C-alpha positions as a LaTeX table, in Angstrom:
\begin{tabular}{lrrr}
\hline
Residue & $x$ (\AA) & $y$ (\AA) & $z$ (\AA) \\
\hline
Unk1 & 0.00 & 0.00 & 0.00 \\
Unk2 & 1.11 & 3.38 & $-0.89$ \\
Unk3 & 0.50 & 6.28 & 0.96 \\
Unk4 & 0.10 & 9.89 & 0.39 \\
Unk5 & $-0.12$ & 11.96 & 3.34 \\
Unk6 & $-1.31$ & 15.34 & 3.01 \\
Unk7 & $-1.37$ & 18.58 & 4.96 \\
Unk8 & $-4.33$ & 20.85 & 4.46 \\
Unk9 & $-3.78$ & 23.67 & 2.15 \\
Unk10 & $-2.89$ & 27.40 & 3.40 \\
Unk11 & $-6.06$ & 28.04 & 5.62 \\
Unk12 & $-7.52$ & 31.23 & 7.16 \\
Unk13 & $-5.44$ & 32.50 & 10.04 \\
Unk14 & $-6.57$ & 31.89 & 13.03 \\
Unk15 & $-5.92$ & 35.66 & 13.96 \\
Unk16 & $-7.88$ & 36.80 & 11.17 \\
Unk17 & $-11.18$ & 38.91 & 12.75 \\
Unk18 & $-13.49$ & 36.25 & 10.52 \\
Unk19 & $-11.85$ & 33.62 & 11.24 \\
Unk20 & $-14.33$ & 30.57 & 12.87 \\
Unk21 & $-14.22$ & 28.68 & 14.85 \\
Unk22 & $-11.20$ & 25.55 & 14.28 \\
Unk23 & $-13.14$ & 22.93 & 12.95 \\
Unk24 & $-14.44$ & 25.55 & 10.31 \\
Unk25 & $-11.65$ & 26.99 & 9.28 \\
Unk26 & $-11.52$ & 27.05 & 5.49 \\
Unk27 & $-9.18$ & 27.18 & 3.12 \\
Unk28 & $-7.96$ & 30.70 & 2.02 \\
Unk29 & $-7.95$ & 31.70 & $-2.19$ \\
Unk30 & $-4.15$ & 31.06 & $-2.62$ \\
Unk31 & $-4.54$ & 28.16 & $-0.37$ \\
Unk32 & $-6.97$ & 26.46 & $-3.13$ \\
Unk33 & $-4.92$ & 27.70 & $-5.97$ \\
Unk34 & $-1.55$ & 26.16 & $-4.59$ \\
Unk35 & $-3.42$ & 23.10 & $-3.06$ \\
Unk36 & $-4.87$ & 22.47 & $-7.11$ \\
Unk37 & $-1.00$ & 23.08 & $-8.78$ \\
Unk38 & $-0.21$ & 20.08 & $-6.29$ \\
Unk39 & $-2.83$ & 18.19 & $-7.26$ \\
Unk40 & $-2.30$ & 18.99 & $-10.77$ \\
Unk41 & 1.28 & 17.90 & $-10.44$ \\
Unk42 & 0.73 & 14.62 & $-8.79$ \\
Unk43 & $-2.10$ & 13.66 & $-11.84$ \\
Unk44 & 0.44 & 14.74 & $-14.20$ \\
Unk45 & 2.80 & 11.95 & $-12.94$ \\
Unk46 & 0.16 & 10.07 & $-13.34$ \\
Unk47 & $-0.38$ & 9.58 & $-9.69$ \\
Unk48 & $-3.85$ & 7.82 & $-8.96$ \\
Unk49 & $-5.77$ & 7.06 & $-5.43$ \\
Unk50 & $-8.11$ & 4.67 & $-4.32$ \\
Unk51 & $-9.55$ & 5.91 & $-0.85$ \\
Unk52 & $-9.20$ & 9.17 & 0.17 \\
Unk53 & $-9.29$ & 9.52 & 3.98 \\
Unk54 & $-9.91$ & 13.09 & 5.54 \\
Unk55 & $-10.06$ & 14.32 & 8.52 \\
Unk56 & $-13.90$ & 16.42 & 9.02 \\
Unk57 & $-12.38$ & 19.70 & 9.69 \\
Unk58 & $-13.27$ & 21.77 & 6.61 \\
Unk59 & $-9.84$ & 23.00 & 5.48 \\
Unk60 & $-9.03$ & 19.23 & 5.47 \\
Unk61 & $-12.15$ & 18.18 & 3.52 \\
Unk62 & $-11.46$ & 21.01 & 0.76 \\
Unk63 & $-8.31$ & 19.78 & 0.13 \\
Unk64 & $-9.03$ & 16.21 & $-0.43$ \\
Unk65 & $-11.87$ & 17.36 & $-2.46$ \\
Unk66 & $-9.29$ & 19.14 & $-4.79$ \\
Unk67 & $-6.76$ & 16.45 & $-4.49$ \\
Unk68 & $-9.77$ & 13.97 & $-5.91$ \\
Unk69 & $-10.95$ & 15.97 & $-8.13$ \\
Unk70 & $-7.51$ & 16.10 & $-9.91$ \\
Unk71 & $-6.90$ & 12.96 & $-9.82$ \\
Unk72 & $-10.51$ & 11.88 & $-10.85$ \\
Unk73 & $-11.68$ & 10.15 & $-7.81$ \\
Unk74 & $-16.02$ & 10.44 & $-6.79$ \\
Unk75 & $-16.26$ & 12.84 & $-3.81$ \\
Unk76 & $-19.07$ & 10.84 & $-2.61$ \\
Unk77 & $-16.77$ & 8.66 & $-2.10$ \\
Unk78 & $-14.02$ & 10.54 & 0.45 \\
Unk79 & $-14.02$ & 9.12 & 3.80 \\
Unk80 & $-14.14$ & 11.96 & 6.91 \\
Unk81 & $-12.40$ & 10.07 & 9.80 \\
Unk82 & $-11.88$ & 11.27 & 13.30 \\
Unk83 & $-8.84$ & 9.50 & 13.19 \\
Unk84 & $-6.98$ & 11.87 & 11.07 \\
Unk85 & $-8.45$ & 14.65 & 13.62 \\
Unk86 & $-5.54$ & 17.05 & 15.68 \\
Unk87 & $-4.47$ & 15.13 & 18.32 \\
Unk88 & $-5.65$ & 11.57 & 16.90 \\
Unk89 & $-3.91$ & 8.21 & 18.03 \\
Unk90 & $-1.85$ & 7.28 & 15.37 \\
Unk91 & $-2.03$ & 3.65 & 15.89 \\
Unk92 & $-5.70$ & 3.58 & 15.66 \\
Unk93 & $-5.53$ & 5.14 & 12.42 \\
Unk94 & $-3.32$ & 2.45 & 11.12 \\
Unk95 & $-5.07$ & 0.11 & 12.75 \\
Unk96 & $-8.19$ & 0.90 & 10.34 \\
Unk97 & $-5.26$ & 1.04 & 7.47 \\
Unk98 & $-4.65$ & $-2.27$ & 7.79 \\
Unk99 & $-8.09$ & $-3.64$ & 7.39 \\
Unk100 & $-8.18$ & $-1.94$ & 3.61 \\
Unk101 & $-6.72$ & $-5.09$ & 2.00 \\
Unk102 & $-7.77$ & $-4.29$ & $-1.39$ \\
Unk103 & $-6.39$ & $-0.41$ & $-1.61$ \\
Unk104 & $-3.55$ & 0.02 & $-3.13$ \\
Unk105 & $-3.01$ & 4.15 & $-3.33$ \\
Unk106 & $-4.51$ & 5.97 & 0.14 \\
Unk107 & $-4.34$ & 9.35 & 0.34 \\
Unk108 & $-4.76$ & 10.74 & 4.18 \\
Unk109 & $-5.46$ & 14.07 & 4.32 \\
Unk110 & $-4.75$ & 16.16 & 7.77 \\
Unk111 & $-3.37$ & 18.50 & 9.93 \\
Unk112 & 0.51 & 19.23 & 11.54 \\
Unk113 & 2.18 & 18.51 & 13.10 \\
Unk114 & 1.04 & 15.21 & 13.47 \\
Unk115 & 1.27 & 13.98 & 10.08 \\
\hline
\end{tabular}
């Protein structure tokens, strides 16, 4: 199994006046234009996925949207996982990894420093 771990794209700061709340935090206009040249890039090798794990915070969920998007993969069919969360037990996470047997390309999509 290959796996592609991802850090959310540039994101609104949290000192911003509009900022929300963490969860909600959303990715900012250059972070969805340098989060889709990555994307790009990686389809261009002809890099592929077949599950797409996120963690539910939006600026998480945006980027694996883009990420599937460029590489032609449902968004119905993106996972949101708790385990990929801030703070998340790594083990559990691969713990649930290992039960995939038939996915070959993962992409997990979430948050630093603990990716």
């Amino acid at each position: 199994m290959q796996l592609y771990i991802v850090r959310h794209g540039i994101a609104i700061d949290r000192e911003d006046p509009k900022c929300p709340p963490d969860p909600e935090r959303y990715l900012t206009e250059e972070g969805v234009e340098k989060t889709k040249q990555v994307a790009k890039g990686l389809a261009a090798l002809g890099v592929t996925g077949d599950l797409f794990l996120t963690s539910p915070y939006v600026r998480a969920a945006q980027t694996a949207e883009i990420f599937a998007s460029a590489l032609e993969y449902a968004k119905q069919k993106i996972r949101r996982t708790d385990l990929l969360l801030p703070g998340a037990e790594p083990s559990q996470l691969f713990r649930e990894l290992a039960k995939e047997k038939q996915a070959s390309a993962v992409f997990l999509v979430g948050h630093a420093p603990q990716l």
